CSV table of C-alpha atoms in Angstrom, one decimal:
chain,number,residue,atom,x,y,z
G,751,MET,CA,-20.4,-11.5,-5.7
G,752,ILE,CA,-19.3,-7.8,-5.7
G,753,LYS,CA,-19.7,-6.2,-9.1
G,754,VAL,CA,-16.4,-5.0,-10.7
G,755,SER,CA,-16.9,-1.4,-11.7
G,756,ASP,CA,-17.6,-0.8,-15.4
G,757,PRO,CA,-17.4,1.9,-16.7
G,758,CYS,CA,-14.7,3.3,-14.4
G,759,GLU,CA,-16.1,5.4,-11.6
G,760,LEU,CA,-12.8,7.1,-11.0
G,761,CYS,CA,-12.8,8.3,-14.6
G,762,ALA,CA,-16.5,9.3,-14.4
G,763,THR,CA,-16.5,11.0,-11.0
G,764,PRO,CA,-13.9,12.7,-8.7
G,765,GLY,CA,-14.5,9.8,-6.2
G,766,GLY,CA,-15.2,12.1,-3.2
G,767,GLU,CA,-14.8,15.6,-2.1
G,768,ILE,CA,-11.5,17.0,-3.4
G,769,LEU,CA,-9.0,18.3,-0.8
G,770,TRP,CA,-6.2,19.0,-3.3
G,771,GLU,CA,-5.6,18.4,-7.0
G,772,SER,CA,-2.9,18.8,-9.6
G,773,PRO,CA,-3.0,18.0,-13.4
G,774,THR,CA,-1.9,14.4,-12.7
G,775,CYS,CA,-3.6,13.4,-9.4
G,776,ARG,CA,-6.0,14.4,-6.7
G,777,VAL,CA,-6.5,13.8,-2.9
G,778,ILE,CA,-10.1,13.1,-1.9
G,779,ARG,CA,-11.7,12.8,1.6
G,780,VAL,CA,-13.3,9.5,2.6
G,781,ASP,CA,-16.1,10.2,4.9
G,782,ASP,CA,-16.0,7.1,7.1
G,783,PRO,CA,-16.9,8.0,10.7
G,784,ASN,CA,-14.7,5.1,12.0
G,785,TYR,CA,-11.7,6.6,10.3
G,786,PRO,CA,-11.6,10.4,10.3
G,787,GLY,CA,-8.6,11.4,8.3
G,788,PHE,CA,-9.0,8.6,5.8
G,789,CYS,CA,-8.3,9.9,2.3
G,790,ARG,CA,-7.4,8.6,-1.1
G,791,VAL,CA,-4.8,9.8,-3.6
G,792,ILE,CA,-6.1,9.1,-7.1
G,793,TRP,CA,-4.1,9.2,-10.3
G,794,ASN,CA,-6.2,11.1,-12.8
G,795,ALA,CA,-5.4,9.0,-15.9
G,796,HIS,CA,-6.9,5.5,-16.1
G,797,THR,CA,-3.8,3.5,-15.3
G,798,ARG,CA,-3.9,0.0,-13.8
G,799,GLU,CA,-0.6,-0.6,-11.9
G,800,MET,CA,2.2,1.5,-10.4
G,801,THR,CA,4.6,-0.3,-12.8
G,802,ASP,CA,2.5,1.0,-15.8
G,803,LEU,CA,3.7,4.5,-14.8
G,804,GLU,CA,7.1,6.0,-15.8
G,805,PRO,CA,9.6,6.2,-12.9
G,806,ALA,CA,9.1,10.0,-12.6
G,807,GLN,CA,5.3,9.6,-12.4
G,808,GLN,CA,5.7,6.8,-9.8
G,809,GLN,CA,7.9,9.1,-7.7
G,810,HIS,CA,5.4,12.1,-8.1
G,811,LEU,CA,2.4,10.0,-7.1
G,812,MET,CA,4.2,8.5,-4.0
G,813,SER,CA,5.4,12.0,-3.0
G,814,VAL,CA,1.7,13.1,-2.9
G,815,VAL,CA,0.8,9.9,-0.9
G,816,PHE,CA,3.6,10.7,1.6
G,817,ALA,CA,2.5,14.3,1.8
G,818,ALA,CA,-1.1,13.1,2.5
G,819,GLU,CA,0.3,10.8,5.2
G,820,THR,CA,2.3,13.7,6.8
G,821,VAL,CA,-0.8,15.9,7.0
G,822,VAL,CA,-3.0,13.1,8.4
G,823,ARG,CA,-0.4,12.4,11.1
G,824,ARG,CA,-0.3,16.1,12.0
G,825,LEU,CA,-4.0,16.8,12.0
G,826,PHE,CA,-5.5,13.6,13.2
G,827,ALA,CA,-2.6,12.2,15.4
G,828,PRO,CA,-3.3,8.5,14.7
G,829,ASP,CA,-1.3,5.7,16.3
G,830,LYS,CA,-0.4,4.2,12.9
G,831,ILE,CA,-0.8,4.8,9.2
G,832,ASN,CA,-1.9,2.2,6.7
G,833,LEU,CA,-1.2,2.6,3.0
G,834,ALA,CA,-2.7,0.4,0.3
G,835,SER,CA,-3.2,0.3,-3.5
G,836,PHE,CA,-5.5,-2.6,-4.6
G,837,GLY,CA,-7.8,-1.6,-7.5
G,838,ASN,CA,-9.4,-5.0,-7.7
G,839,MET,CA,-12.9,-3.5,-8.1
G,840,VAL,CA,-11.8,-0.3,-9.7
G,841,PRO,CA,-8.6,-1.0,-11.7
G,842,HIS,CA,-7.7,2.7,-11.8
G,843,LEU,CA,-4.6,3.6,-9.6
G,844,HIS,CA,-5.7,5.0,-6.2
G,845,TRP,CA,-4.0,4.9,-2.8
G,846,HIS,CA,-5.8,4.5,0.5
G,847,VAL,CA,-4.2,6.6,3.3
G,848,ILE,CA,-5.8,5.3,6.5
G,849,PRO,CA,-5.2,6.6,10.1
G,850,ARG,CA,-5.4,3.8,12.7
G,851,TRP,CA,-5.9,3.8,16.5
G,852,PRO,CA,-5.7,0.8,18.9
G,853,ASP,CA,-9.4,1.3,19.8
G,854,ASP,CA,-10.7,1.6,16.2
G,855,LYS,CA,-13.2,-0.8,14.7
G,856,HIS,CA,-10.7,-3.3,13.2
G,857,PHE,CA,-7.3,-2.7,14.9
G,858,PRO,CA,-4.9,-4.6,14.6
G,859,GLU,CA,-6.6,-6.0,11.5
G,860,PRO,CA,-6.6,-4.1,8.3
G,861,ILE,CA,-9.9,-2.2,7.9
G,862,TRP,CA,-11.0,-4.8,5.3
G,863,GLY,CA,-10.6,-7.5,8.0
G,864,ALA,CA,-12.9,-8.8,10.7
G,865,THR,CA,-14.6,-6.2,13.0
G,866,GLN,CA,-12.9,-6.3,16.4
G,867,ARG,CA,-15.1,-3.9,18.4
G,868,GLN,CA,-17.6,-1.1,18.0
G,869,GLY,CA,-14.7,1.5,17.8
G,870,SER,CA,-14.3,4.8,19.4
G,871,PHE,CA,-15.6,8.0,17.8
G,872,SER,CA,-13.9,10.5,20.1
G,873,ARG,CA,-11.4,11.8,17.5
G,874,ARG,CA,-10.3,15.2,16.7
G,875,VAL,CA,-12.7,17.1,14.3
G,876,VAL,CA,-10.9,18.7,11.4
G,877,SER,CA,-12.7,20.9,8.9
G,878,HIS,CA,-12.4,20.4,5.1
G,879,ARG,CA,-10.9,23.9,4.9
G,880,GLU,CA,-8.2,23.2,7.5
G,881,TRP,CA,-7.3,19.9,5.9
G,882,ALA,CA,-7.2,21.3,2.4
G,883,ALA,CA,-5.0,24.2,3.6
G,884,ALA,CA,-2.6,21.8,5.3
G,885,LEU,CA,-2.3,19.7,2.2
G,886,ASN,CA,-1.8,22.7,0.0
G,887,GLU,CA,0.9,24.1,2.3
G,888,THR,CA,2.7,20.7,2.6
G,889,LEU,CA,2.6,20.1,-1.2
G,890,ASN,CA,3.6,23.6,-2.0
G,891,MET,CA,6.6,23.4,0.4
G,892,THR,CA,7.8,20.2,-1.3
G,893,GLU,CA,7.1,21.5,-4.8
G,894,HIS,CA,4.8,18.7,-5.9
G,895,GLN,CA,2.5,20.8,-8.1
G,896,ASN,CA,3.3,18.9,-11.4
Y,109,MET,CA,-7.5,-10.4,20.3
Y,110,ILE,CA,-4.4,-10.8,18.1
Y,111,LYS,CA,-1.2,-10.2,20.0
Y,112,VAL,CA,0.9,-7.2,18.9
Y,113,SER,CA,4.4,-8.4,18.3
Y,114,ASP,CA,6.9,-7.5,21.0
Y,115,PRO,CA,9.9,-7.8,20.6
Y,116,CYS,CA,9.9,-7.0,16.9
Y,117,GLU,CA,10.0,-10.2,14.8
Y,118,LEU,CA,11.3,-8.3,11.8
Y,119,CYS,CA,14.3,-7.1,13.8
Y,120,ALA,CA,14.8,-10.6,15.3
Y,121,THR,CA,14.4,-12.7,12.1
Y,122,PRO,CA,14.5,-12.2,8.3
Y,123,GLY,CA,10.8,-12.7,8.2
Y,124,GLY,CA,11.0,-15.3,5.5
Y,125,GLU,CA,13.3,-16.8,2.8
Y,126,ILE,CA,15.3,-13.9,1.4
Y,127,LEU,CA,15.1,-13.5,-2.4
Y,128,TRP,CA,17.2,-10.3,-2.5
Y,129,GLU,CA,18.9,-8.0,0.0
Y,130,SER,CA,20.8,-4.8,0.3
Y,131,PRO,CA,22.2,-2.9,3.3
Y,132,THR,CA,18.9,-1.1,3.7
Y,133,CYS,CA,16.2,-3.5,2.8
Y,134,ARG,CA,15.3,-7.1,1.8
Y,135,VAL,CA,12.7,-9.0,-0.3
Y,136,ILE,CA,11.4,-12.1,1.2
Y,137,ARG,CA,9.1,-14.9,-0.2
Y,138,VAL,CA,5.7,-15.4,1.5
Y,139,ASP,CA,4.8,-19.1,1.1
Y,140,ASP,CA,1.0,-18.8,0.8
Y,141,PRO,CA,-0.3,-21.5,-1.6
Y,142,ASN,CA,-3.3,-19.2,-2.5
Y,143,TYR,CA,-0.9,-16.5,-3.6
Y,144,PRO,CA,2.2,-17.8,-5.4
Y,145,GLY,CA,4.4,-14.7,-6.1
Y,146,PHE,CA,3.4,-13.0,-2.8
Y,147,CYS,CA,6.5,-11.3,-1.4
Y,148,ARG,CA,7.4,-8.6,1.1
Y,149,VAL,CA,9.9,-5.8,0.9
Y,150,ILE,CA,11.2,-5.1,4.5
Y,151,TRP,CA,13.1,-2.1,5.5
Y,152,ASN,CA,16.0,-3.4,7.6
Y,153,ALA,CA,16.0,-0.7,10.3
Y,154,HIS,CA,13.1,-0.6,12.8
Y,155,THR,CA,11.2,2.3,11.3
Y,156,ARG,CA,7.5,2.8,11.9
Y,157,GLU,CA,6.1,4.9,9.0
Y,158,MET,CA,7.2,5.8,5.5
Y,159,THR,CA,7.2,9.5,6.6
Y,160,ASP,CA,9.8,8.6,9.3
Y,161,LEU,CA,12.2,8.0,6.4
Y,162,GLU,CA,14.2,10.6,4.6
Y,163,PRO,CA,12.8,11.4,1.0
Y,164,ALA,CA,15.8,9.5,-0.6
Y,165,GLN,CA,15.1,6.5,1.6
Y,166,GLN,CA,11.4,6.6,0.8
Y,167,GLN,CA,12.3,6.7,-2.9
Y,168,HIS,CA,14.8,3.8,-2.6
Y,169,LEU,CA,12.3,1.6,-0.7
Y,170,MET,CA,9.5,2.3,-3.2
Y,171,SER,CA,11.9,1.6,-6.1
Y,172,VAL,CA,12.5,-1.9,-4.6
Y,173,VAL,CA,8.8,-2.4,-4.1
Y,174,PHE,CA,8.2,-1.5,-7.8
Y,175,ALA,CA,11.0,-3.8,-8.9
Y,176,ALA,CA,9.4,-6.6,-6.9
Y,177,GLU,CA,6.1,-5.8,-8.6
Y,178,THR,CA,7.7,-5.9,-12.1
Y,179,VAL,CA,9.2,-9.3,-11.4
Y,180,VAL,CA,6.0,-10.7,-9.9
Y,181,ARG,CA,4.1,-9.5,-13.0
Y,182,ARG,CA,6.6,-11.1,-15.3
Y,183,LEU,CA,7.1,-14.4,-13.6
Y,184,PHE,CA,3.6,-15.1,-12.2
Y,185,ALA,CA,1.4,-13.2,-14.7
Y,186,PRO,CA,-1.3,-12.1,-12.2
Y,187,ASP,CA,-4.4,-10.2,-13.3
Y,188,LYS,CA,-3.8,-7.4,-10.7
Y,189,ILE,CA,-1.2,-6.4,-8.2
Y,190,ASN,CA,-2.1,-5.3,-4.6
Y,191,LEU,CA,0.4,-3.2,-2.6
Y,192,ALA,CA,0.0,-2.5,1.1
Y,193,SER,CA,2.0,-1.3,4.1
Y,194,PHE,CA,0.1,-1.7,7.4
Y,195,GLY,CA,2.4,-2.6,10.4
Y,196,ASN,CA,-0.4,-2.7,12.9
Y,197,MET,CA,0.8,-5.9,14.4
Y,198,VAL,CA,4.5,-5.5,13.6
Y,199,PRO,CA,5.2,-1.7,13.5
Y,200,HIS,CA,8.4,-2.1,11.4
Y,201,LEU,CA,8.1,-0.9,7.8
Y,202,HIS,CA,7.2,-3.7,5.3
Y,203,TRP,CA,5.4,-3.8,2.0
Y,204,HIS,CA,3.2,-6.6,0.9
Y,205,VAL,CA,3.4,-7.2,-2.9
Y,206,ILE,CA,0.5,-9.5,-3.7
Y,207,PRO,CA,-0.5,-11.0,-7.1
Y,208,ARG,CA,-4.2,-11.4,-7.6
Y,209,TRP,CA,-6.4,-13.4,-10.0
Y,210,PRO,CA,-10.2,-13.3,-10.5
Y,211,ASP,CA,-10.5,-16.9,-9.4
Y,212,ASP,CA,-8.3,-16.5,-6.2
Y,213,LYS,CA,-9.6,-17.1,-2.7
Y,214,HIS,CA,-10.6,-13.5,-1.9
Y,215,PHE,CA,-11.0,-11.6,-5.3
Y,216,PRO,CA,-12.2,-8.9,-5.6
Y,217,GLU,CA,-11.8,-8.4,-1.8
Y,218,PRO,CA,-8.3,-7.6,-0.4
Y,219,ILE,CA,-6.7,-10.9,0.9
Y,220,TRP,CA,-7.6,-9.7,4.5
Y,221,GLY,CA,-11.3,-9.6,3.6
Y,222,ALA,CA,-13.9,-12.3,3.5
Y,223,THR,CA,-13.2,-15.6,1.7
Y,224,GLN,CA,-15.0,-15.6,-1.7
Y,225,ARG,CA,-14.3,-19.2,-2.9
Y,226,GLN,CA,-11.8,-22.0,-2.4
Y,227,GLY,CA,-9.5,-20.5,-5.0
Y,228,SER,CA,-7.6,-22.0,-7.9
Y,229,PHE,CA,-4.1,-23.5,-7.4
Y,230,SER,CA,-3.3,-23.9,-11.1
Y,231,ARG,CA,-0.7,-21.2,-11.2
Y,232,ARG,CA,2.8,-21.1,-12.7
Y,233,VAL,CA,5.5,-22.7,-10.5
Y,234,VAL,CA,8.6,-20.5,-10.2
Y,235,SER,CA,11.7,-21.7,-8.3
Y,236,HIS,CA,13.4,-19.7,-5.6
Y,237,ARG,CA,16.5,-19.6,-7.8
Y,238,GLU,CA,14.6,-18.2,-10.9
Y,239,TRP,CA,12.8,-15.6,-8.8
Y,240,ALA,CA,15.9,-14.4,-7.0
Y,241,ALA,CA,17.8,-14.2,-10.3
Y,242,ALA,CA,15.0,-12.1,-11.9
Y,243,LEU,CA,15.0,-9.7,-8.9
Y,244,ASN,CA,18.7,-9.4,-8.9
Y,245,GLU,CA,18.7,-8.7,-12.7
Y,246,THR,CA,15.9,-6.1,-12.4
Y,247,LEU,CA,17.4,-4.4,-9.4
Y,248,ASN,CA,20.9,-4.3,-10.9
Y,249,MET,CA,19.5,-2.9,-14.1
Y,250,THR,CA,17.9,-0.1,-12.2
Y,251,GLU,CA,20.9,0.4,-10.0
Y,252,HIS,CA,19.1,0.0,-6.7
Y,253,GLN,CA,21.9,-1.6,-4.7
Y,254,ASN,CA,22.2,1.1,-2.1
């Protein structure tokens, strides 16, 4: 049985290296060698569900998720994007933004599904600096600094 | 190896019993006895990614997803909601809205993860008619008929 997090690790820690942050949410890097480009958008306050947010907050958070998707597509050129918000173990709103390739470890299963193959590691290498700059540029352009 | 859908089954069929529909998207019932309340929000046009939609379309689709979440929470009283958009097998935008309970088949894993237990079936029974009416009422209230 996997232990459900208590106290909340997304309140206690950033949850990863921060690529971009605003007063309401942050984008962090997930360092999974099978999924370069995998990042999470984490709401800063300890909120459980999207429908516990006000409509303007929902819209803001999703606009950051979609900006993160735009940047991942541009920098890592995946075949497909997967988006997911679960929070079963850590019930603090966070979105997974996951680049997928037909030769990755789990394709076409979700990354939480059964392993399909070893997976290829010949992906483009993107530095933290380049990724952070692209996010900053995209989010500034779309005026999502609130 | 799981076969990737071709031609697109979400263009060729509704993808399930329709609970609510508009000119741009539809909500269908997923009849999984482990997850009563599980539904999908499907974009009607064959679009691959959220960032292939215009911002107003993204916002509209997410508002329907969040309306579906509101209704599932009210009617089925789950402990947690899971939201996901993958499209690895059927690359046609669709959102999974999944009610979760601590005694369900996979909790705290995503439903695509390893089975944790048999799972309880003592959930509230909601008729198609009641569910459709609640969705219609919620979506009318929030004026998402476009």
